[in-house]
Amino acid sequence: MSINTFGHLFRVTTWGESHGPALGATVDGCPPNVPVTEAMLQHWMDMRKPGQNKYTTQRREPDQVRILSGVFEGKTTGTPVQLMIENTDQRSKDYGEIAEKFRPGHADITYWQKYGIRDYRGGGRSSARETAARVAAGGLARAALAVLAPNVQITGYMVQMGPLAIDRSRFDLDEISRNPFWVPDADAAEEWAAYLDGLRKSGSSVGAVVEVVARGLPAGLGAPVYGKLDTDLAAAMMSINAVKGVEIGEGMGAAVLTGEENADEITIGPDGPVFSSNHAGGILGGISTGQDVVVRFAVKPTSSILTPRKTITKSGKDTEIITKGRHDPCVGIRAVPVGEAMMACVLLDHLLLHRGQVGDGGGQIG
Amino acid sequence: MSINTFGHLFRVTTWGESHGPALGATVDGCPPNVPVTEAMLQHWMDMRKPGQNKYTTQRREPDQVRILSGVFEGKTTGTPVQLMIENTDQRSKDYGEIAEKFRPGHADITYWQKYGIRDYRGGGRSSARETAARVAAGGLARAALAVLAPNVQITGYMVQMGPLAIDRSRFDLDEISRNPFWVPDADAAEEWAAYLDGLRKSGSSVGAVVEVVARGLPAGLGAPVYGKLDTDLAAAMMSINAVKGVEIGEGMGAAVLTGEENADEITIGPDGPVFSSNHAGGILGGISTGQDVVVRFAVKPTSSILTPRKTITKSGKDTEIITKGRHDPCVGIRAVPVGEAMMACVLLDHLLLHRGQVGDGGGQIG
Amino acid sequence: MSINTFGHLFRVTTWGESHGPALGATVDGCPPNVPVTEAMLQHWMDMRKPGQNKYTTQRREPDQVRILSGVFEGKTTGTPVQLMIENTDQRSKDYGEIAEKFRPGHADITYWQKYGIRDYRGGGRSSARETAARVAAGGLARAALAVLAPNVQITGYMVQMGPLAIDRSRFDLDEISRNPFWVPDADAAEEWAAYLDGLRKSGSSVGAVVEVVARGLPAGLGAPVYGKLDTDLAAAMMSINAVKGVEIGEGMGAAVLTGEENADEITIGPDGPVFSSNHAGGILGGISTGQDVVVRFAVKPTSSILTPRKTITKSGKDTEIITKGRHDPCVGIRAVPVGEAMMACVLLDHLLLHRGQVGDGGGQIG
Amino acid sequence: MSINTFGHLFRVTTWGESHGPALGATVDGCPPNVPVTEAMLQHWMDMRKPGQNKYTTQRREPDQVRILSGVFEGKTTGTPVQLMIENTDQRSKDYGEIAEKFRPGHADITYWQKYGIRDYRGGGRSSARETAARVAAGGLARAALAVLAPNVQITGYMVQMGPLAIDRSRFDLDEISRNPFWVPDADAAEEWAAYLDGLRKSGSSVGAVVEVVARGLPAGLGAPVYGKLDTDLAAAMMSINAVKGVEIGEGMGAAVLTGEENADEITIGPDGPVFSSNHAGGILGGISTGQDVVVRFAVKPTSSILTPRKTITKSGKDTEIITKGRHDPCVGIRAVPVGEAMMACVLLDHLLLHRGQVGDGGGQIG
């Protein structure tokens, strides 16, 4: 088991390498009768697609997703959905040096130590290109959510790039799609552009924090105690390349709160419980409260930089390396649609789990 | 599936409620011929046991673990190991009010919304008492690690309590077991004692950050891309009650690093690769590098406090609640042995997974 | 993973050895709000209990089942249900010889070869005593079915004992509980009694065929193509000790049918499709048709006999063995309630799976 | 979860419909460094390929398998292997009538009742065409077995076609590949040819029994008690289209044996235990003994026949149906390579499981 599958009932297995003929996602357990087309999935693929502006890798991939099974006359049939994306722009010659040297901060060395063989072209399986398959699967999850939980809205955006954070007082949802950074703050967008431009020219890279919010989720989703909604979200986000930290609601900051501060007080409203705050990030005891589900994750800077770093060769010699391939100065940018896709998959999965175990048997208040 | 199981090959299913007759862990997949006794497990149980000092809940449980199966003449047989802990000090009368009111920041409301029924005595299944079963299972995992990877050492400790953080320059491993906070800093221990004493007397509570480190782990463990070592550690830690954030290595702080800073440079040493730093927390591409594996998690303050908080009743009326039961002013303290236990389970699981898929086929350097 | 769990959503993990302190079943994923008591489960336990008549092992176990978790005020809570049965009559001295010699036809040798250690007392984990835990879990599954699919009736019975088969023209459901063989044919019951009495006195044993039928199951259950209803039933029955063959509907006899004979013709009736026959055993393409689900399995004779058989010792010496312990001349008898229990677990599991993936979205006819 | 995955560590997910653009197998958990090429897999595909002689469906598919991922420079990398087979000969016009009428004995009706939608072209997902993906995955499993257990030889053959059974005294392994029925008996091959020719001309069909034997398997494989080797083999075979019964060793015939007859006596030989017989089919207590593993399964006759059968329409009207498409008079023939493929997958899976849990810790004799 090399565990390329995630999900309990909505099960996504991704496959494929950066420079193989194709990659994709085999999705098992999608509910039947969900309207879905390749164009609907392509919408999300295009968000993640490389080469769209100067801030992301210049690899040019159409990232055209094909549905090879599980959909008949525009609807899912309940059988496995195969989503395939062919690789087209594979400049393998760029990667010769990596076959022998390990990039510091990259999976080159560990894949070798683990398997004793690796497809070194463009990172092979460890490449962020794998996330294209996640976005395709996430698109399918969204299509199913549109049927099963039409109020759910999933929105991802950047809240920090290197030392630069957004100003929450200027938070503007509409701004997200207007700038290349998916940042909900027009002023930040300008500032970040200047910062990243400098970074890009110097061949450097920087980390980021992405936040993903799901609105309109019903209460009661989550499967304690090892399939908690936050547990599964933490795993989903941590599985994305380069992610080093995950937070739910208050996150690491919960450590400094007192019990009084942390308690999201409850009053009764016309439509049920109303919470005075959302330190919990919409999840208590692993189960959704009906509030917004709020997840954040930190993405480290890519290790592919132009500054020489000390490293060793496969044969155990000291050397240096610089990476000249086409890479992202801030991979966090392209992680935004990936985070959204993971959120969509996890939420759908828990909707199905809840329906399976509990049906309509949840508790009423009032 | 309510998913009370974790692990791929070393599979732990915990069961039991805070005030039921017993709770425990059903462990499937433990390797055979591992020497283990109840006394060995009890050593770890006693670390987590409540009522040991004035800083933890005054519930007095002997937390005596019994091995009901899977061990014969002092060794595991390869069959399921049942670890049972009987509940003895169950003052159910303390919990009457909670049957009708929901504690803000607690799983009371979500368990009700999910299941339409809950064992409200002492939090039932959502109680931190569930973690006793994890510690028992973790003890078994440690016993197996002692055979399969005898160099592995797992150490947990607190690095932050509310606003008070340790001073890394005073870090002292030996200090950890000398104070009631598992804090590796003697000065901090004193300061924290005063702080927590005040908090306890006022009936308040506070959050914390726990760090768990595994030393001596071989390179090559981890199963990309959805069973990455960091993915599984994130899930394991996030599944612990009250945890809101998980970090690997640099964690959320990775966002502010540049690629130059983040790259742990590599040189060749007498025993293989030597890294100049450990921003990666011992994991690259989801696979262990052979460096220390470093995980941190934030624990929110317990919601059981003496200050009245606004809440609602099951019948939908506004009201207030204070919680008079025996609780922990800083649950983070008792999360330390739990975090260690989860680390032990995840590492053993990945050792077995690696042995199953790869055997001795990993790559050599030099 | 030694895989002591079965089920997808209703997950049953059995644990315990024949002569350990206890054995049981950890059941995860039972729906909440299912009325269940220890007495309800005991009803099924008593069916399987040894020592009830001269035709089954004279080991005397009360087989009292205790519910340790997951049930509150007489109803399931949706959390794991721990079902424990304490072992009381453990005459370990009977089994000394088995520690050194392998019984032909028994798991003694393979457990040793696999694990390099085994609990040899009474067969340890390989003992049919493990099936007590299955019957307890099956009782819980029946309780849930009574809520979710109240029309479902599960009935098991013997159709063959050694060379003696029932006469289907005398089939009488009411007769099943009137004789010690669970045989639906009063004449057969008498004949079998005489036959088995002779066998018992000579210290021999014999095989059997058990049939289990589920009536009243809705159409549409089953998860193609590797979790087909028949696939899961085949696995469930084959996992019972001593089972060597499993048949659905026509079973092995399907080989001699032509397509014309095998086609269960369909006409429309007042309540939907009516089938002219049931060669399919109620399952087409792995999915239930709404007809009776019919499963049969063959149980081999127990290897514990008084006639000496050639065998070897652990140290590799040729020798002979006879088994003097208390054993069943026809273990098939006690397999009847076990087969029913497995059927109940599989059906409930597939009800939950179907509800999770499809909800009310199945197709109507007419 | 529609459960299109099988295996514990060597996990195969098949996808695709009979008349979609492609079908395939996503294989996760294959060990690294296994030499494998498309040509090696094609060898097995060609065995199952339709249209090779007049006794199988006249659909003409090249069944060319492509490796899209997980193999680099002729060796597996330990990452998911995607095996894709494009559909080329899709005469969808043949299947119009099936969209409205249900074929008796076919999954048409149950897929409709389950999902409320189905791809009716050529049976869609329920078509035996799905087994092409299994054969591809089985080819990969064989390649891995060739490295990990080079002595293992897997051989499938027919032992019965309708009323005609082989004569075991004429059993000839070499004959299997010389006739279109994979029958190890030259006289039977001739007799069967005449019989099937008549059946084919009359538009009828007939059932069959297939036997698959694995030689050279080490002792100790199998994971009691719900992942027994025989349990997993039973599930694997029962999951093949049209299979209605599965037998291990003596199978259903075990019912008529006495304990004396059934006990495979053991003596010590130069290379370890020697068994006097193999009623057990190479498996005791779910674990391999080192003897030949022997599995048989019965395949029902295809429901696609030219004789009119009573059925109903989706709108609930009585009608009749004959099936004119291109079909197999005895689908059992093409089930032979499929049974071999399933055997290969299960054995490899259990080799990896055993290596993961036990390593080299199995018990020695002598």
mmCIF file of N, CA and C in Angstrom, chain C residues 275-340:
data_model
loop_
_atom_site.group_PDB
_atom_site.id
_atom_site.type_symbol
_atom_site.label_atom_id
_atom_site.label_comp_id
_atom_site.label_asym_id
_atom_site.label_seq_id
_atom_site.Cartn_x
_atom_site.Cartn_y
_atom_site.Cartn_z
ATOM 1 N N PHE C 275 -40.520 -12.868 -10.013
ATOM 2 C CA PHE C 275 -39.598 -13.770 -10.695
ATOM 3 C C PHE C 275 -40.174 -15.186 -10.702
ATOM 4 N N SER C 276 -39.981 -15.887 -11.809
ATOM 5 C CA SER C 276 -40.549 -17.233 -11.941
ATOM 6 C C SER C 276 -39.750 -18.261 -11.153
ATOM 7 N N SER C 277 -38.541 -17.920 -10.796
ATOM 8 C CA SER C 277 -37.659 -18.860 -10.088
ATOM 9 C C SER C 277 -36.562 -18.041 -9.422
ATOM 10 N N ASN C 278 -35.658 -18.692 -8.723
ATOM 11 C CA ASN C 278 -34.616 -17.941 -8.009
ATOM 12 C C ASN C 278 -33.258 -18.644 -8.102
ATOM 13 N N HIS C 279 -32.883 -18.981 -9.350
ATOM 14 C CA HIS C 279 -31.552 -19.551 -9.548
ATOM 15 C C HIS C 279 -30.474 -18.574 -9.088
ATOM 16 N N ALA C 280 -30.788 -17.288 -9.194
ATOM 17 C CA ALA C 280 -29.801 -16.244 -8.872
ATOM 18 C C ALA C 280 -29.556 -16.140 -7.379
ATOM 19 N N GLY C 281 -30.416 -16.743 -6.560
ATOM 20 C CA GLY C 281 -30.250 -16.589 -5.115
ATOM 21 C C GLY C 281 -30.457 -15.158 -4.666
ATOM 22 N N GLY C 282 -31.280 -14.423 -5.410
ATOM 23 C CA GLY C 282 -31.640 -13.078 -4.967
ATOM 24 C C GLY C 282 -30.637 -12.000 -5.287
ATOM 25 N N ILE C 283 -29.646 -12.335 -6.106
ATOM 26 C CA ILE C 283 -28.577 -11.371 -6.397
ATOM 27 C C ILE C 283 -28.218 -11.417 -7.881
ATOM 28 N N LEU C 284 -28.258 -10.284 -8.540
ATOM 29 C CA LEU C 284 -27.837 -10.169 -9.942
ATOM 30 C C LEU C 284 -26.816 -9.048 -10.055
ATOM 31 N N GLY C 285 -25.680 -9.351 -10.662
ATOM 32 C CA GLY C 285 -24.636 -8.319 -10.793
ATOM 33 C C GLY C 285 -24.148 -7.826 -9.449
ATOM 34 N N GLY C 286 -24.332 -8.645 -8.425
ATOM 35 C CA GLY C 286 -23.856 -8.259 -7.098
ATOM 36 C C GLY C 286 -24.853 -7.444 -6.295
ATOM 37 N N ILE C 287 -26.055 -7.214 -6.870
ATOM 38 C CA ILE C 287 -27.054 -6.333 -6.250
ATOM 39 C C ILE C 287 -28.330 -7.129 -5.994
ATOM 40 N N SER C 288 -28.966 -6.881 -4.867
ATOM 41 C CA SER C 288 -30.157 -7.651 -4.501
ATOM 42 C C SER C 288 -31.328 -7.343 -5.432
ATOM 43 N N THR C 289 -32.095 -8.391 -5.733
ATOM 44 C CA THR C 289 -33.242 -8.256 -6.633
ATOM 45 C C THR C 289 -34.554 -8.049 -5.879
ATOM 46 N N GLY C 290 -34.525 -8.250 -4.569
ATOM 47 C CA GLY C 290 -35.765 -8.231 -3.791
ATOM 48 C C GLY C 290 -36.287 -9.639 -3.516
ATOM 49 N N GLN C 291 -35.741 -10.630 -4.221
ATOM 50 C CA GLN C 291 -36.073 -12.028 -3.907
ATOM 51 C C GLN C 291 -35.326 -12.470 -2.646
ATOM 52 N N ASP C 292 -35.630 -13.686 -2.188
ATOM 53 C CA ASP C 292 -34.871 -14.238 -1.064
ATOM 54 C C ASP C 292 -33.389 -14.325 -1.429
ATOM 55 N N VAL C 293 -32.562 -13.901 -0.503
ATOM 56 C CA VAL C 293 -31.119 -14.098 -0.674
ATOM 57 C C VAL C 293 -30.769 -15.451 -0.071
ATOM 58 N N VAL C 294 -30.160 -16.319 -0.895
ATOM 59 C CA VAL C 294 -29.923 -17.700 -0.485
ATOM 60 C C VAL C 294 -28.436 -18.016 -0.561
ATOM 61 N N VAL C 295 -27.864 -18.380 0.575
ATOM 62 C CA VAL C 295 -26.443 -18.713 0.665
ATOM 63 C C VAL C 295 -26.294 -20.087 1.309
ATOM 64 N N ARG C 296 -25.391 -20.872 0.788
ATOM 65 C CA ARG C 296 -25.064 -22.166 1.418
ATOM 66 C C ARG C 296 -23.564 -22.249 1.639
ATOM 67 N N PHE C 297 -23.173 -22.937 2.693
ATOM 68 C CA PHE C 297 -21.729 -23.165 2.865
ATOM 69 C C PHE C 297 -21.477 -24.542 3.451
ATOM 70 N N ALA C 298 -20.355 -25.118 3.028
ATOM 71 C CA ALA C 298 -19.971 -26.448 3.503
ATOM 72 C C ALA C 298 -18.962 -26.311 4.630
ATOM 73 N N VAL C 299 -19.201 -27.067 5.692
ATOM 74 C CA VAL C 299 -18.306 -27.073 6.847
ATOM 75 C C VAL C 299 -17.598 -28.419 6.878
ATOM 76 N N LYS C 300 -16.292 -28.412 6.949
ATOM 77 C CA LYS C 300 -15.548 -29.661 6.989
ATOM 78 C C LYS C 300 -15.677 -30.290 8.378
ATOM 79 N N PRO C 301 -15.389 -31.572 8.514
ATOM 80 C CA PRO C 301 -15.433 -32.203 9.838
ATOM 81 C C PRO C 301 -14.294 -31.679 10.705
ATOM 82 N N THR C 302 -14.537 -31.597 11.993
ATOM 83 C CA THR C 302 -13.471 -31.145 12.878
ATOM 84 C C THR C 302 -12.324 -32.143 12.850
ATOM 85 N N SER C 303 -11.121 -31.599 13.025
ATOM 86 C CA SER C 303 -9.925 -32.437 12.985
ATOM 87 C C SER C 303 -9.649 -33.079 14.343
ATOM 88 N N SER C 304 -10.430 -32.746 15.343
ATOM 89 C CA SER C 304 -10.207 -33.307 16.684
ATOM 90 C C SER C 304 -10.967 -34.620 16.809
ATOM 91 N N ILE C 305 -10.274 -35.726 16.559
ATOM 92 C CA ILE C 305 -10.900 -37.049 16.553
ATOM 93 C C ILE C 305 -10.075 -38.025 17.392
ATOM 94 N N LEU C 306 -10.726 -39.134 17.721
ATOM 95 C CA LEU C 306 -10.048 -40.101 18.602
ATOM 96 C C LEU C 306 -9.183 -41.112 17.845
ATOM 97 N N THR C 307 -9.359 -41.216 16.545
ATOM 98 C CA THR C 307 -8.532 -42.113 15.746
ATOM 99 C C THR C 307 -7.134 -41.509 15.569
ATOM 100 N N PRO C 308 -6.105 -42.303 15.814
ATOM 101 C CA PRO C 308 -4.755 -41.737 15.667
ATOM 102 C C PRO C 308 -4.464 -41.355 14.216
ATOM 103 N N ARG C 309 -3.841 -40.214 14.045
ATOM 104 C CA ARG C 309 -3.418 -39.733 12.720
ATOM 105 C C ARG C 309 -1.923 -39.437 12.758
ATOM 106 N N LYS C 310 -1.283 -39.674 11.631
ATOM 107 C CA LYS C 310 0.150 -39.374 11.536
ATOM 108 C C LYS C 310 0.381 -37.865 11.537
ATOM 109 N N THR C 311 1.355 -37.444 12.280
ATOM 110 C CA THR C 311 1.705 -36.028 12.241
ATOM 111 C C THR C 311 3.159 -35.848 12.644
ATOM 112 N N ILE C 312 3.568 -34.612 12.819
ATOM 113 C CA ILE C 312 4.944 -34.310 13.209
ATOM 114 C C ILE C 312 4.939 -33.373 14.421
ATOM 115 N N THR C 313 6.082 -33.281 15.055
ATOM 116 C CA THR C 313 6.240 -32.354 16.179
ATOM 117 C C THR C 313 6.890 -31.063 15.694
ATOM 118 N N LYS C 314 6.855 -30.063 16.561
ATOM 119 C CA LYS C 314 7.493 -28.787 16.238
ATOM 120 C C LYS C 314 8.973 -28.972 15.922
ATOM 121 N N SER C 315 9.577 -29.963 16.581
ATOM 122 C CA SER C 315 11.000 -30.177 16.321
ATOM 123 C C SER C 315 11.230 -31.083 15.109
ATOM 124 N N GLY C 316 10.152 -31.413 14.383
ATOM 125 C CA GLY C 316 10.337 -32.099 13.109
ATOM 126 C C GLY C 316 10.444 -33.606 13.193
ATOM 127 N N LYS C 317 9.843 -34.217 14.213
ATOM 128 C CA LYS C 317 9.852 -35.665 14.328
ATOM 129 C C LYS C 317 8.491 -36.229 13.919
ATOM 130 N N ASP C 318 8.517 -37.373 13.248
ATOM 131 C CA ASP C 318 7.266 -38.070 12.939
ATOM 132 C C ASP C 318 6.653 -38.626 14.224
ATOM 133 N N THR C 319 5.325 -38.570 14.317
ATOM 134 C CA THR C 319 4.628 -39.087 15.489
ATOM 135 C C THR C 319 3.165 -39.336 15.099
ATOM 136 N N GLU C 320 2.345 -39.635 16.108
ATOM 137 C CA GLU C 320 0.903 -39.766 15.889
ATOM 138 C C GLU C 320 0.179 -38.897 16.895
ATOM 139 N N ILE C 321 -1.086 -38.616 16.621
ATOM 140 C CA ILE C 321 -1.859 -37.809 17.555
ATOM 141 C C ILE C 321 -3.310 -38.281 17.593
ATOM 142 N N ILE C 322 -3.878 -38.275 18.787
ATOM 143 C CA ILE C 322 -5.336 -38.343 18.916
ATOM 144 C C ILE C 322 -5.733 -37.157 19.787
ATOM 145 N N THR C 323 -6.938 -36.652 19.596
ATOM 146 C CA THR C 323 -7.359 -35.462 20.327
ATOM 147 C C THR C 323 -8.458 -35.828 21.307
ATOM 148 N N LYS C 324 -8.143 -35.653 22.596
ATOM 149 C CA LYS C 324 -9.078 -36.095 23.624
ATOM 150 C C LYS C 324 -9.956 -34.978 24.184
ATOM 151 N N GLY C 325 -9.712 -33.759 23.793
ATOM 152 C CA GLY C 325 -10.476 -32.622 24.347
ATOM 153 C C GLY C 325 -11.971 -32.766 24.080
ATOM 154 N N ARG C 326 -12.749 -31.792 24.539
ATOM 155 C CA ARG C 326 -14.201 -31.800 24.346
ATOM 156 C C ARG C 326 -14.509 -31.134 23.024
ATOM 157 N N HIS C 327 -14.985 -31.898 22.068
ATOM 158 C CA HIS C 327 -15.182 -31.313 20.746
ATOM 159 C C HIS C 327 -16.515 -31.703 20.141
ATOM 160 N N ASP C 328 -16.804 -31.112 19.000
ATOM 161 C CA ASP C 328 -18.083 -31.315 18.325
ATOM 162 C C ASP C 328 -17.963 -32.396 17.260
ATOM 163 N N PRO C 329 -18.802 -33.430 17.305
ATOM 164 C CA PRO C 329 -18.768 -34.410 16.216
ATOM 165 C C PRO C 329 -19.186 -33.785 14.887
ATOM 166 N N CYS C 330 -20.024 -32.759 14.933
ATOM 167 C CA CYS C 330 -20.390 -32.066 13.682
ATOM 168 C C CYS C 330 -20.438 -30.568 13.969
ATOM 169 N N VAL C 331 -19.320 -29.877 13.732
ATOM 170 C CA VAL C 331 -19.273 -28.435 14.026
ATOM 171 C C VAL C 331 -20.264 -27.655 13.175
ATOM 172 N N GLY C 332 -20.715 -28.284 12.095
ATOM 173 C CA GLY C 332 -21.710 -27.628 11.247
ATOM 174 C C GLY C 332 -22.945 -27.197 12.023
ATOM 175 N N ILE C 333 -23.312 -27.962 13.052
ATOM 176 C CA ILE C 333 -24.525 -27.625 13.814
ATOM 177 C C ILE C 333 -24.410 -26.228 14.405
ATOM 178 N N ARG C 334 -23.300 -26.011 15.084
ATOM 179 C CA ARG C 334 -23.145 -24.707 15.745
ATOM 180 C C ARG C 334 -22.792 -23.599 14.758
ATOM 181 N N ALA C 335 -22.534 -23.954 13.504
ATOM 182 C CA ALA C 335 -22.270 -22.931 12.494
ATOM 183 C C ALA C 335 -23.554 -22.261 12.014
ATOM 184 N N VAL C 336 -24.703 -22.854 12.334
ATOM 185 C CA VAL C 336 -25.967 -22.283 11.844
ATOM 186 C C VAL C 336 -26.195 -20.867 12.399
ATOM 187 N N PRO C 337 -26.184 -20.667 13.706
ATOM 188 C CA PRO C 337 -26.364 -19.292 14.189
ATOM 189 C C PRO C 337 -25.229 -18.353 13.774
ATOM 190 N N VAL C 338 -24.056 -18.925 13.525
ATOM 191 C CA VAL C 338 -22.938 -18.091 13.067
ATOM 192 C C VAL C 338 -23.210 -17.598 11.645
ATOM 193 N N GLY C 339 -23.694 -18.481 10.797
ATOM 194 C CA GLY C 339 -24.043 -18.086 9.434
ATOM 195 C C GLY C 339 -25.130 -17.020 9.424
ATOM 196 N N GLU C 340 -26.114 -17.177 10.283
ATOM 197 C CA GLU C 340 -27.161 -16.155 10.400
ATOM 198 C C GLU C 340 -26.562 -14.806 10.821
#
